[in-house]
Amino acid sequence: MLFELYWIVKLIKQNTNNSQLHLMDGTQNMLASWEKESYLYKLYHDSTGSNNISFRVSENEVADSNNPYLIQRYQSFVMSNKLTSDIFDRGSTKLFWSGRPDFLLEVYEKETNLLVKLIIGEVKNTSSVEYAITGLRELIDYFHLAKDNKSDYY
């Protein structure tokens, strides 16, 4: 976490001298915000960001797929949900996939409050190529699976 915060502070320093820092108290994960020209920047740490963005794929998006891989993954998902319920007495989930980037910078046009740019970051401090590849794969997943507040992919 400290290494992630180090890079977040570097990002803030490179982009503004006038940021408002927010307390990381567990109730929200917005770390900083600032304005520059006609844009509002909101920086989140270890978060899915605001309600304008989602990193979730629901069960119903893959349930009726004809793709052999997704059929197998869906069957695995259904079975694990059933076993979780039977063995641990826990409810099932409708969430097929979800993610939470290390940092997320949302850029809004101030006048319209329209999200105009999304910068997603994964931070890894490692000498392991395998772990670095895992981080790269996570980052690419976030790029391709990010959705807007209408559940449409970007």
mmCIF file of C-alpha atoms in Angstrom:
data_model
loop_
_atom_site.group_PDB
_atom_site.id
_atom_site.type_symbol
_atom_site.label_atom_id
_atom_site.label_comp_id
_atom_site.label_asym_id
_atom_site.label_seq_id
_atom_site.Cartn_x
_atom_site.Cartn_y
_atom_site.Cartn_z
ATOM 1 C CA MET A 1 0.000 0.000 0.000
ATOM 2 C CA LEU A 2 2.827 2.447 0.784
ATOM 3 C CA PHE A 3 4.363 1.897 -2.637
ATOM 4 C CA GLU A 4 0.981 2.619 -4.243
ATOM 5 C CA LEU A 5 0.619 5.799 -2.197
ATOM 6 C CA TYR A 6 4.134 6.858 -3.169
ATOM 7 C CA TRP A 7 3.148 6.780 -6.864
ATOM 8 C CA ILE A 8 -0.150 8.494 -6.157
ATOM 9 C CA VAL A 9 1.679 11.373 -4.445
ATOM 10 C CA LYS A 10 4.025 11.586 -7.453
ATOM 11 C CA LEU A 11 0.972 11.734 -9.741
ATOM 12 C CA ILE A 12 -0.531 14.564 -7.691
ATOM 13 C CA LYS A 13 2.761 16.504 -7.636
ATOM 14 C CA GLN A 14 3.140 16.178 -11.425
ATOM 15 C CA ASN A 15 -0.380 17.415 -12.122
ATOM 16 C CA THR A 16 -1.141 20.169 -9.622
ATOM 17 C CA ASN A 17 0.156 22.394 -6.853
ATOM 18 C CA ASN A 18 -3.339 22.998 -5.579
ATOM 19 C CA SER A 19 -4.902 19.674 -4.630
ATOM 20 C CA GLN A 20 -7.316 19.064 -1.818
ATOM 21 C CA LEU A 21 -6.332 15.919 0.058
ATOM 22 C CA HIS A 22 -9.066 13.774 1.557
ATOM 23 C CA LEU A 23 -8.863 11.711 4.715
ATOM 24 C CA MET A 24 -8.561 7.966 4.160
ATOM 25 C CA ASP A 25 -10.956 6.892 6.899
ATOM 26 C CA GLY A 26 -12.579 3.846 5.327
ATOM 27 C CA THR A 27 -15.823 5.623 4.425
ATOM 28 C CA GLN A 28 -14.675 6.744 0.977
ATOM 29 C CA ASN A 29 -11.551 6.217 -1.075
ATOM 30 C CA MET A 30 -11.186 9.562 -2.809
ATOM 31 C CA LEU A 31 -7.658 10.566 -1.919
ATOM 32 C CA ALA A 32 -7.386 13.914 -3.649
ATOM 33 C CA SER A 33 -9.215 16.296 -5.923
ATOM 34 C CA TRP A 34 -8.239 19.429 -7.805
ATOM 35 C CA GLU A 35 -9.336 21.747 -10.562
ATOM 36 C CA LYS A 36 -7.290 22.766 -13.544
ATOM 37 C CA GLU A 37 -8.583 24.979 -16.319
ATOM 38 C CA SER A 38 -12.053 23.667 -17.160
ATOM 39 C CA TYR A 39 -11.576 20.236 -15.585
ATOM 40 C CA LEU A 40 -12.183 18.644 -12.206
ATOM 41 C CA TYR A 41 -9.904 15.777 -11.178
ATOM 42 C CA LYS A 42 -10.859 13.111 -8.641
ATOM 43 C CA LEU A 43 -8.190 10.644 -7.565
ATOM 44 C CA TYR A 44 -9.139 7.390 -5.850
ATOM 45 C CA HIS A 45 -6.959 4.765 -4.181
ATOM 46 C CA ASP A 46 -7.795 1.049 -4.023
ATOM 47 C CA SER A 47 -11.278 1.856 -5.240
ATOM 48 C CA THR A 48 -13.780 1.443 -8.033
ATOM 49 C CA GLY A 49 -14.116 5.223 -8.033
ATOM 50 C CA SER A 50 -17.327 7.188 -8.155
ATOM 51 C CA ASN A 51 -20.791 5.935 -9.026
ATOM 52 C CA ASN A 52 -20.066 6.859 -12.642
ATOM 53 C CA ILE A 53 -17.769 3.846 -13.080
ATOM 54 C CA SER A 54 -18.078 0.157 -12.408
ATOM 55 C CA PHE A 55 -15.671 -2.745 -12.647
ATOM 56 C CA ARG A 56 -18.246 -5.557 -12.456
ATOM 57 C CA VAL A 57 -19.535 -8.297 -14.699
ATOM 58 C CA SER A 58 -22.802 -9.803 -13.543
ATOM 59 C CA GLU A 59 -23.867 -13.416 -13.857
ATOM 60 C CA ASN A 60 -26.566 -12.600 -16.401
ATOM 61 C CA GLU A 61 -23.953 -11.239 -18.845
ATOM 62 C CA VAL A 62 -22.373 -14.676 -19.298
ATOM 63 C CA ALA A 63 -25.175 -17.095 -18.401
ATOM 64 C CA ASP A 64 -26.460 -17.549 -21.956
ATOM 65 C CA SER A 65 -23.148 -17.517 -23.781
ATOM 66 C CA ASN A 66 -22.450 -20.070 -26.499
ATOM 67 C CA ASN A 67 -18.701 -19.730 -26.060
ATOM 68 C CA PRO A 68 -17.281 -23.065 -24.748
ATOM 69 C CA TYR A 69 -14.868 -21.358 -22.350
ATOM 70 C CA LEU A 70 -17.578 -19.109 -20.881
ATOM 71 C CA ILE A 71 -19.946 -22.066 -20.586
ATOM 72 C CA GLN A 72 -17.338 -23.896 -18.491
ATOM 73 C CA ARG A 73 -16.531 -20.785 -16.420
ATOM 74 C CA TYR A 74 -20.229 -20.202 -15.814
ATOM 75 C CA GLN A 75 -20.739 -23.823 -14.710
ATOM 76 C CA SER A 76 -17.807 -23.401 -12.320
ATOM 77 C CA PHE A 77 -19.351 -20.172 -11.027
ATOM 78 C CA VAL A 78 -22.742 -21.827 -10.431
ATOM 79 C CA MET A 79 -21.187 -24.835 -8.691
ATOM 80 C CA SER A 80 -18.998 -22.706 -6.424
ATOM 81 C CA ASN A 81 -22.033 -20.598 -5.488
ATOM 82 C CA LYS A 82 -23.989 -23.751 -4.608
ATOM 83 C CA LEU A 83 -21.145 -25.251 -2.560
ATOM 84 C CA THR A 84 -20.575 -21.949 -0.777
ATOM 85 C CA SER A 85 -24.225 -21.937 0.188
ATOM 86 C CA ASP A 86 -24.302 -25.617 1.204
ATOM 87 C CA ILE A 87 -21.011 -25.765 3.106
ATOM 88 C CA PHE A 88 -20.697 -22.281 4.562
ATOM 89 C CA ASP A 89 -24.360 -21.274 4.686
ATOM 90 C CA ARG A 90 -23.582 -18.129 2.720
ATOM 91 C CA GLY A 91 -25.752 -16.609 0.036
ATOM 92 C CA SER A 92 -24.776 -16.833 -3.578
ATOM 93 C CA THR A 93 -23.378 -13.952 -5.559
ATOM 94 C CA LYS A 94 -24.589 -12.576 -8.872
ATOM 95 C CA LEU A 95 -21.168 -11.034 -9.451
ATOM 96 C CA PHE A 96 -19.216 -13.053 -12.009
ATOM 97 C CA TRP A 97 -16.175 -10.737 -11.959
ATOM 98 C CA SER A 98 -15.209 -7.559 -10.164
ATOM 99 C CA GLY A 99 -12.073 -5.532 -9.810
ATOM 100 C CA ARG A 100 -10.619 -2.611 -7.900
ATOM 101 C CA PRO A 101 -7.673 -0.746 -9.419
ATOM 102 C CA ASP A 102 -4.828 0.523 -7.238
ATOM 103 C CA PHE A 103 -5.637 4.032 -8.377
ATOM 104 C CA LEU A 104 -8.187 5.684 -10.559
ATOM 105 C CA LEU A 105 -8.160 9.267 -11.802
ATOM 106 C CA GLU A 106 -11.501 10.544 -13.086
ATOM 107 C CA VAL A 107 -11.416 13.743 -15.117
ATOM 108 C CA TYR A 108 -14.646 15.711 -15.490
ATOM 109 C CA GLU A 109 -15.529 18.735 -17.556
ATOM 110 C CA LYS A 110 -16.526 21.266 -14.897
ATOM 111 C CA GLU A 111 -19.276 22.946 -16.884
ATOM 112 C CA THR A 112 -21.150 19.744 -17.823
ATOM 113 C CA ASN A 113 -19.889 17.363 -15.103
ATOM 114 C CA LEU A 114 -19.256 14.900 -17.946
ATOM 115 C CA LEU A 115 -16.541 12.274 -17.428
ATOM 116 C CA VAL A 116 -14.050 12.953 -20.213
ATOM 117 C CA LYS A 117 -11.059 10.858 -19.199
ATOM 118 C CA LEU A 118 -10.344 7.879 -16.998
ATOM 119 C CA ILE A 119 -6.815 6.957 -15.965
ATOM 120 C CA ILE A 120 -6.425 3.533 -14.356
ATOM 121 C CA GLY A 121 -3.287 2.370 -12.556
ATOM 122 C CA GLU A 122 -1.931 -0.845 -11.086
ATOM 123 C CA VAL A 123 1.214 -0.551 -9.013
ATOM 124 C CA LYS A 124 3.520 -3.499 -8.353
ATOM 125 C CA ASN A 125 6.805 -3.424 -6.447
ATOM 126 C CA THR A 126 8.401 -6.674 -7.477
ATOM 127 C CA SER A 127 11.344 -8.316 -9.142
ATOM 128 C CA SER A 128 9.094 -11.236 -10.133
ATOM 129 C CA VAL A 129 8.221 -11.174 -13.798
ATOM 130 C CA GLU A 130 5.210 -13.415 -13.105
ATOM 131 C CA TYR A 131 3.787 -10.973 -10.541
ATOM 132 C CA ALA A 132 4.397 -8.055 -12.916
ATOM 133 C CA ILE A 133 2.530 -9.973 -15.650
ATOM 134 C CA THR A 134 -0.355 -10.538 -13.224
ATOM 135 C CA GLY A 135 -0.525 -6.781 -12.611
ATOM 136 C CA LEU A 136 -0.437 -6.093 -16.346
ATOM 137 C CA ARG A 137 -3.284 -8.549 -16.935
ATOM 138 C CA GLU A 138 -5.330 -6.915 -14.162
ATOM 139 C CA LEU A 139 -4.755 -3.500 -15.709
ATOM 140 C CA ILE A 140 -5.817 -4.670 -19.169
ATOM 141 C CA ASP A 141 -8.934 -6.277 -17.634
ATOM 142 C CA TYR A 142 -9.815 -2.926 -16.061
ATOM 143 C CA PHE A 143 -9.407 -1.189 -19.422
ATOM 144 C CA HIS A 144 -11.708 -3.629 -21.192
ATOM 145 C CA LEU A 145 -14.256 -4.261 -18.443
ATOM 146 C CA ALA A 146 -14.860 -0.731 -17.139
ATOM 147 C CA LYS A 147 -18.491 0.339 -17.432
ATOM 148 C CA ASP A 148 -20.323 3.612 -17.162
ATOM 149 C CA ASN A 149 -23.241 4.246 -14.810
ATOM 150 C CA LYS A 150 -25.622 2.710 -17.371
ATOM 151 C CA SER A 151 -23.604 -0.565 -17.312
ATOM 152 C CA ASP A 152 -22.319 0.049 -20.852
ATOM 153 C CA TYR A 153 -18.685 -0.803 -21.517
ATOM 154 C CA TYR A 154 -16.428 2.145 -22.322
#
